[in-house]
């Protein structure tokens, strides 16, 4: 299999953490791609018409894209242990969706300052995206700590990668304020070997 990736993409990081945790890293060849919504990488478009990483080429079917699709596929390939069953299955999916919502909002904030001309930037838009992140963190802190503290699953991996990206790009916003339980959980989760091995490059 071949994975189109960027070392700074939090969506790619979800896939990479899963590969580490399920001992599938050696089954995938990494192909670095770099682009933006305004200028997607030419080599990526044949694999994903949306022009986004990650995209997973496989020998037995079409290229898979969207991190949730790829993670579900790779988990199934490894025996299907990271999404749970019964109520925990739906809880894990909800946590993954919450984490991806945090990432979506964070990326919109980053793009607003990096890609939009300064005279067209909208502070209220940026603040509105941060409000989504703040509400999601508060919900995780008050409703989801029991699940996050349980056996490893995809919901935990997604949340860990989302919070790591907020630290990476929006640290000054201070998501930890008022979220002591979530902050303590993340500090422990971030020390996992899979998380340490997939840290985005600084700078």
PDB file of C-alpha atoms in Angstrom:
ATOM      1  CA  UNK A   1       0.000   0.000   0.000  1.00  0.00           C
ATOM      2  CA  UNK A   2       1.102   3.587  -0.606  1.00  0.00           C
ATOM      3  CA  UNK A   3       0.031   6.475   1.619  1.00  0.00           C
ATOM      4  CA  UNK A   4       0.069  10.036   0.309  1.00  0.00           C
ATOM      5  CA  UNK A   5       0.885  12.098   3.373  1.00  0.00           C
ATOM      6  CA  UNK A   6       2.184  15.323   4.838  1.00  0.00           C
ATOM      7  CA  UNK A   7       4.140  15.200   8.114  1.00  0.00           C
ATOM      8  CA  UNK A   8       2.233  18.227   9.463  1.00  0.00           C
ATOM      9  CA  UNK A   9      -1.279  17.018   8.584  1.00  0.00           C
ATOM     10  CA  UNK A  10      -3.258  16.023  11.685  1.00  0.00           C
ATOM     11  CA  UNK A  11      -5.516  13.822   9.550  1.00  0.00           C
ATOM     12  CA  UNK A  12      -2.461  11.936   8.332  1.00  0.00           C
ATOM     13  CA  UNK A  13      -1.261  11.686  11.910  1.00  0.00           C
ATOM     14  CA  UNK A  14      -4.422   9.763  12.845  1.00  0.00           C
ATOM     15  CA  UNK A  15      -3.571   7.187  10.191  1.00  0.00           C
ATOM     16  CA  UNK A  16       0.078   7.030  11.231  1.00  0.00           C
ATOM     17  CA  UNK A  17      -0.780   6.516  14.910  1.00  0.00           C
ATOM     18  CA  UNK A  18      -3.147   3.708  13.937  1.00  0.00           C
ATOM     19  CA  UNK A  19      -0.434   2.105  11.792  1.00  0.00           C
ATOM     20  CA  UNK A  20       1.938   2.194  14.755  1.00  0.00           C
ATOM     21  CA  UNK A  21      -0.641   0.841  17.201  1.00  0.00           C
ATOM     22  CA  UNK A  22      -1.679  -2.029  14.897  1.00  0.00           C
ATOM     23  CA  UNK A  23       1.859  -2.951  13.724  1.00  0.00           C
ATOM     24  CA  UNK A  24       1.080  -2.198  10.075  1.00  0.00           C
ATOM     25  CA  UNK A  25       3.690   0.486   9.457  1.00  0.00           C
ATOM     26  CA  UNK A  26       5.883  -1.820   7.384  1.00  0.00           C
ATOM     27  CA  UNK A  27       2.938  -2.567   5.075  1.00  0.00           C
ATOM     28  CA  UNK A  28       2.768   1.034   3.839  1.00  0.00           C
ATOM     29  CA  UNK A  29       5.120   3.099   1.693  1.00  0.00           C
ATOM     30  CA  UNK A  30       4.938   6.819   2.457  1.00  0.00           C
ATOM     31  CA  UNK A  31       4.781   9.347  -0.371  1.00  0.00           C
ATOM     32  CA  UNK A  32       5.073  12.924   0.824  1.00  0.00           C
ATOM     33  CA  UNK A  33       2.723  15.417  -0.844  1.00  0.00           C
ATOM     34  CA  UNK A  34       2.574  19.145  -0.195  1.00  0.00           C
ATOM     35  CA  UNK A  35      -0.197  21.530  -1.203  1.00  0.00           C
ATOM     36  CA  UNK A  36      -2.970  23.858  -0.091  1.00  0.00           C
ATOM     37  CA  UNK A  37      -6.637  24.290  -1.029  1.00  0.00           C
ATOM     38  CA  UNK A  38      -5.463  27.008  -3.434  1.00  0.00           C
ATOM     39  CA  UNK A  39      -2.675  24.918  -4.938  1.00  0.00           C
ATOM     40  CA  UNK A  40      -3.112  21.168  -4.385  1.00  0.00           C
ATOM     41  CA  UNK A  41      -0.176  18.923  -5.180  1.00  0.00           C
ATOM     42  CA  UNK A  42      -0.368  17.721  -8.782  1.00  0.00           C
ATOM     43  CA  UNK A  43       0.639  14.207  -7.832  1.00  0.00           C
ATOM     44  CA  UNK A  44      -2.196  13.941  -5.351  1.00  0.00           C
ATOM     45  CA  UNK A  45      -5.132  14.741  -7.644  1.00  0.00           C
ATOM     46  CA  UNK A  46      -5.157  11.408  -9.503  1.00  0.00           C
ATOM     47  CA  UNK A  47      -5.389   9.675  -6.121  1.00  0.00           C
ATOM     48  CA  UNK A  48      -7.915  11.998  -4.488  1.00  0.00           C
ATOM     49  CA  UNK A  49      -9.901  14.436  -6.658  1.00  0.00           C
ATOM     50  CA  UNK A  50     -10.488  16.548  -3.550  1.00  0.00           C
ATOM     51  CA  UNK A  51      -6.751  17.205  -3.425  1.00  0.00           C
ATOM     52  CA  UNK A  52      -6.313  16.309   0.244  1.00  0.00           C
ATOM     53  CA  UNK A  53      -4.119  13.959   2.249  1.00  0.00           C
ATOM     54  CA  UNK A  54      -4.235  11.263   3.404  1.00  0.00           C
ATOM     55  CA  UNK A  55      -4.943   9.025   0.422  1.00  0.00           C
ATOM     56  CA  UNK A  56      -4.244   5.301   0.544  1.00  0.00           C
ATOM     57  CA  UNK A  57      -3.507   3.356  -2.633  1.00  0.00           C
ATOM     58  CA  UNK A  58      -4.154  -0.345  -2.228  1.00  0.00           C
ATOM     59  CA  UNK A  59      -3.596  -3.263  -4.568  1.00  0.00           C
ATOM     60  CA  UNK A  60      -7.110  -4.664  -4.269  1.00  0.00           C
ATOM     61  CA  UNK A  61      -9.323  -1.663  -4.980  1.00  0.00           C
ATOM     62  CA  UNK A  62      -9.656   2.075  -5.604  1.00  0.00           C
ATOM     63  CA  UNK A  63      -7.614   4.594  -3.630  1.00  0.00           C
ATOM     64  CA  UNK A  64      -9.189   5.371  -0.274  1.00  0.00           C
ATOM     65  CA  UNK A  65      -9.370   8.939   1.019  1.00  0.00           C
ATOM     66  CA  UNK A  66     -10.673  10.776   4.075  1.00  0.00           C
ATOM     67  CA  UNK A  67      -8.890   9.824   7.265  1.00  0.00           C
ATOM     68  CA  UNK A  68     -11.986   8.200   8.783  1.00  0.00           C
ATOM     69  CA  UNK A  69     -12.385   5.882   5.796  1.00  0.00           C
ATOM     70  CA  UNK A  70      -8.691   4.973   5.793  1.00  0.00           C
ATOM     71  CA  UNK A  71      -8.613   4.376   9.548  1.00  0.00           C
ATOM     72  CA  UNK A  72     -11.704   2.150   9.392  1.00  0.00           C
ATOM     73  CA  UNK A  73     -10.146   0.161   6.542  1.00  0.00           C
ATOM     74  CA  UNK A  74      -6.796  -0.282   8.274  1.00  0.00           C
ATOM     75  CA  UNK A  75      -8.449  -1.210  11.564  1.00  0.00           C
ATOM     76  CA  UNK A  76     -10.545  -3.842   9.796  1.00  0.00           C
ATOM     77  CA  UNK A  77      -7.398  -5.130   8.112  1.00  0.00           C
ATOM     78  CA  UNK A  78      -5.786  -5.505  11.558  1.00  0.00           C
ATOM     79  CA  UNK A  79      -8.705  -7.377  13.083  1.00  0.00           C
ATOM     80  CA  UNK A  80     -11.171  -4.605  13.853  1.00  0.00           C
ATOM     81  CA  UNK A  81     -10.287  -3.787  17.463  1.00  0.00           C
ATOM     82  CA  UNK A  82     -10.160   0.029  17.559  1.00  0.00           C
ATOM     83  CA  UNK A  83     -13.824   0.871  17.000  1.00  0.00           C
ATOM     84  CA  UNK A  84     -15.304  -1.440  19.602  1.00  0.00           C
ATOM     85  CA  UNK A  85     -18.745  -2.983  19.503  1.00  0.00           C
ATOM     86  CA  UNK A  86     -22.198  -2.176  20.807  1.00  0.00           C
ATOM     87  CA  UNK A  87     -22.544   1.211  22.508  1.00  0.00           C
ATOM     88  CA  UNK A  88     -18.775   1.736  22.578  1.00  0.00           C
ATOM     89  CA  UNK A  89     -18.675   1.517  18.779  1.00  0.00           C
ATOM     90  CA  UNK A  90     -21.019   4.496  18.424  1.00  0.00           C
ATOM     91  CA  UNK A  91     -19.264   6.394  21.184  1.00  0.00           C
ATOM     92  CA  UNK A  92     -15.928   5.913  19.440  1.00  0.00           C
ATOM     93  CA  UNK A  93     -17.357   7.165  16.145  1.00  0.00           C
ATOM     94  CA  UNK A  94     -18.852  10.203  17.894  1.00  0.00           C
ATOM     95  CA  UNK A  95     -15.524  10.994  19.530  1.00  0.00           C
ATOM     96  CA  UNK A  96     -13.759  10.690  16.188  1.00  0.00           C
ATOM     97  CA  UNK A  97     -16.298  13.039  14.599  1.00  0.00           C
ATOM     98  CA  UNK A  98     -15.824  15.516  17.467  1.00  0.00           C
ATOM     99  CA  UNK A  99     -12.056  15.380  17.027  1.00  0.00           C
ATOM    100  CA  UNK A 100     -12.318  15.878  13.274  1.00  0.00           C
ATOM    101  CA  UNK A 101     -14.611  18.843  13.906  1.00  0.00           C
ATOM    102  CA  UNK A 102     -11.892  20.357  16.085  1.00  0.00           C
ATOM    103  CA  UNK A 103      -9.414  19.822  13.250  1.00  0.00           C
ATOM    104  CA  UNK A 104     -11.735  21.284  10.621  1.00  0.00           C
ATOM    105  CA  UNK A 105     -12.188  24.445  12.684  1.00  0.00           C
ATOM    106  CA  UNK A 106      -8.478  24.707  13.499  1.00  0.00           C
ATOM    107  CA  UNK A 107      -7.489  24.381   9.850  1.00  0.00           C
ATOM    108  CA  UNK A 108      -9.965  27.075   8.843  1.00  0.00           C
ATOM    109  CA  UNK A 109      -8.332  29.363  11.397  1.00  0.00           C
ATOM    110  CA  UNK A 110      -4.875  28.577  10.016  1.00  0.00           C
ATOM    111  CA  UNK A 111      -5.976  29.080   6.406  1.00  0.00           C
ATOM    112  CA  UNK A 112      -7.615  32.405   7.256  1.00  0.00           C
ATOM    113  CA  UNK A 113      -4.271  33.851   8.315  1.00  0.00           C
ATOM    114  CA  UNK A 114      -1.985  31.962   5.915  1.00  0.00           C
ATOM    115  CA  UNK A 115      -3.944  31.993   2.668  1.00  0.00           C
ATOM    116  CA  UNK A 116      -6.376  34.906   2.797  1.00  0.00           C
ATOM    117  CA  UNK A 117      -5.038  38.421   2.067  1.00  0.00           C
ATOM    118  CA  UNK A 118      -4.797  40.462   5.233  1.00  0.00           C
ATOM    119  CA  UNK A 119      -7.349  43.059   4.093  1.00  0.00           C
ATOM    120  CA  UNK A 120      -9.933  40.297   3.582  1.00  0.00           C
ATOM    121  CA  UNK A 121      -9.465  38.483   6.892  1.00  0.00           C
ATOM    122  CA  UNK A 122     -12.419  38.319   9.257  1.00  0.00           C
ATOM    123  CA  UNK A 123     -11.689  38.209  12.984  1.00  0.00           C
ATOM    124  CA  UNK A 124     -15.269  37.211  13.807  1.00  0.00           C
ATOM    125  CA  UNK A 125     -14.911  34.193  11.515  1.00  0.00           C
ATOM    126  CA  UNK A 126     -11.713  33.117  13.256  1.00  0.00           C
ATOM    127  CA  UNK A 127     -13.287  33.580  16.675  1.00  0.00           C
ATOM    128  CA  UNK A 128     -16.315  31.579  15.581  1.00  0.00           C
ATOM    129  CA  UNK A 129     -14.087  28.671  14.607  1.00  0.00           C
ATOM    130  CA  UNK A 130     -12.289  28.861  17.943  1.00  0.00           C
ATOM    131  CA  UNK A 131     -15.644  28.787  19.727  1.00  0.00           C
ATOM    132  CA  UNK A 132     -16.310  25.402  18.098  1.00  0.00           C
ATOM    133  CA  UNK A 133     -12.994  24.110  19.419  1.00  0.00           C
ATOM    134  CA  UNK A 134     -13.619  25.502  22.897  1.00  0.00           C
ATOM    135  CA  UNK A 135     -17.100  23.949  23.063  1.00  0.00           C
ATOM    136  CA  UNK A 136     -15.773  20.610  21.876  1.00  0.00           C
ATOM    137  CA  UNK A 137     -12.985  20.619  24.468  1.00  0.00           C
ATOM    138  CA  UNK A 138     -15.462  21.497  27.214  1.00  0.00           C
ATOM    139  CA  UNK A 139     -17.716  18.638  26.131  1.00  0.00           C
ATOM    140  CA  UNK A 140     -14.809  16.201  26.107  1.00  0.00           C
ATOM    141  CA  UNK A 141     -13.784  17.386  29.572  1.00  0.00           C
ATOM    142  CA  UNK A 142     -17.260  17.023  31.088  1.00  0.00           C
ATOM    143  CA  UNK A 143     -18.881  14.124  29.195  1.00  0.00           C
ATOM    144  CA  UNK A 144     -16.223  11.870  27.749  1.00  0.00           C
ATOM    145  CA  UNK A 145     -13.443  11.350  30.282  1.00  0.00           C
ATOM    146  CA  UNK A 146     -14.639   7.867  31.242  1.00  0.00           C
ATOM    147  CA  UNK A 147     -14.427   6.748  27.618  1.00  0.00           C
ATOM    148  CA  UNK A 148     -11.130   8.508  26.986  1.00  0.00           C
ATOM    149  CA  UNK A 149      -9.654   6.798  30.042  1.00  0.00           C
ATOM    150  CA  UNK A 150     -10.784   3.347  28.902  1.00  0.00           C
ATOM    151  CA  UNK A 151      -9.184   0.833  26.500  1.00  0.00           C
ATOM    152  CA  UNK A 152      -7.453   2.321  23.469  1.00  0.00           C
ATOM    153  CA  UNK A 153      -9.772   3.007  20.560  1.00  0.00           C
ATOM    154  CA  UNK A 154     -10.028   5.236  17.501  1.00  0.00           C
ATOM    155  CA  UNK A 155     -11.913   7.916  19.396  1.00  0.00           C
ATOM    156  CA  UNK A 156      -8.948   8.377  21.710  1.00  0.00           C
ATOM    157  CA  UNK A 157      -6.466   8.432  18.829  1.00  0.00           C
ATOM    158  CA  UNK A 158      -8.521  11.058  16.990  1.00  0.00           C
ATOM    159  CA  UNK A 159      -8.887  13.277  20.064  1.00  0.00           C
ATOM    160  CA  UNK A 160      -5.184  12.975  20.860  1.00  0.00           C
ATOM    161  CA  UNK A 161      -4.232  14.014  17.323  1.00  0.00           C
ATOM    162  CA  UNK A 162      -6.726  16.888  17.342  1.00  0.00           C
ATOM    163  CA  UNK A 163      -5.463  18.327  20.613  1.00  0.00           C
ATOM    164  CA  UNK A 164      -1.900  17.867  19.418  1.00  0.00           C
ATOM    165  CA  UNK A 165      -2.663  19.921  16.322  1.00  0.00           C
ATOM    166  CA  UNK A 166      -4.252  22.705  18.370  1.00  0.00           C
ATOM    167  CA  UNK A 167      -1.063  22.765  20.433  1.00  0.00           C
ATOM    168  CA  UNK A 168       1.016  22.787  17.244  1.00  0.00           C
ATOM    169  CA  UNK A 169      -0.744  25.642  15.454  1.00  0.00           C
ATOM    170  CA  UNK A 170      -2.910  27.487  18.004  1.00  0.00           C
ATOM    171  CA  UNK A 171      -1.143  27.022  21.315  1.00  0.00           C
ATOM    172  CA  UNK A 172      -1.602  30.659  22.339  1.00  0.00           C
ATOM    173  CA  UNK A 173      -5.375  30.163  22.477  1.00  0.00           C
ATOM    174  CA  UNK A 174      -4.999  27.969  25.573  1.00  0.00           C
ATOM    175  CA  UNK A 175      -7.482  25.122  25.163  1.00  0.00           C
ATOM    176  CA  UNK A 176      -6.441  23.687  28.539  1.00  0.00           C
ATOM    177  CA  UNK A 177      -8.024  26.535  30.542  1.00  0.00           C
ATOM    178  CA  UNK A 178     -11.005  25.091  32.406  1.00  0.00           C
ATOM    179  CA  UNK A 179     -10.358  21.604  31.024  1.00  0.00           C
ATOM    180  CA  UNK A 180      -8.138  20.127  33.695  1.00  0.00           C
ATOM    181  CA  UNK A 181      -9.236  16.508  33.288  1.00  0.00           C
ATOM    182  CA  UNK A 182      -8.828  16.603  29.508  1.00  0.00           C
ATOM    183  CA  UNK A 183      -5.442  18.286  29.846  1.00  0.00           C
ATOM    184  CA  UNK A 184      -4.210  15.596  32.257  1.00  0.00           C
ATOM    185  CA  UNK A 185      -5.505  12.847  29.966  1.00  0.00           C
ATOM    186  CA  UNK A 186      -3.793  14.363  26.935  1.00  0.00           C
ATOM    187  CA  UNK A 187      -0.459  14.703  28.718  1.00  0.00           C
ATOM    188  CA  UNK A 188      -0.519  10.974  29.456  1.00  0.00           C
ATOM    189  CA  UNK A 189      -1.866   9.959  26.047  1.00  0.00           C
ATOM    190  CA  UNK A 190       0.659  12.112  24.213  1.00  0.00           C
ATOM    191  CA  UNK A 191       3.466  10.137  25.859  1.00  0.00           C
ATOM    192  CA  UNK A 192       2.487   6.955  23.989  1.00  0.00           C
ATOM    193  CA  UNK A 193       5.192   5.714  21.665  1.00  0.00           C
ATOM    194  CA  UNK A 194       2.865   6.066  18.663  1.00  0.00           C
ATOM    195  CA  UNK A 195       2.182   9.720  19.458  1.00  0.00           C
ATOM    196  CA  UNK A 196       5.835  10.525  20.066  1.00  0.00           C
ATOM    197  CA  UNK A 197       6.827   8.854  16.799  1.00  0.00           C
ATOM    198  CA  UNK A 198       4.339  10.966  14.820  1.00  0.00           C
ATOM    199  CA  UNK A 199       5.039  14.411  16.265  1.00  0.00           C
ATOM    200  CA  UNK A 200       4.894  17.072  13.509  1.00  0.00           C
ATOM    201  CA  UNK A 201       8.207  18.739  12.701  1.00  0.00           C
ATOM    202  CA  UNK A 202       8.795  22.026  14.470  1.00  0.00           C
ATOM    203  CA  UNK A 203       9.093  25.265  12.594  1.00  0.00           C
TER     204      UNK A 203
END
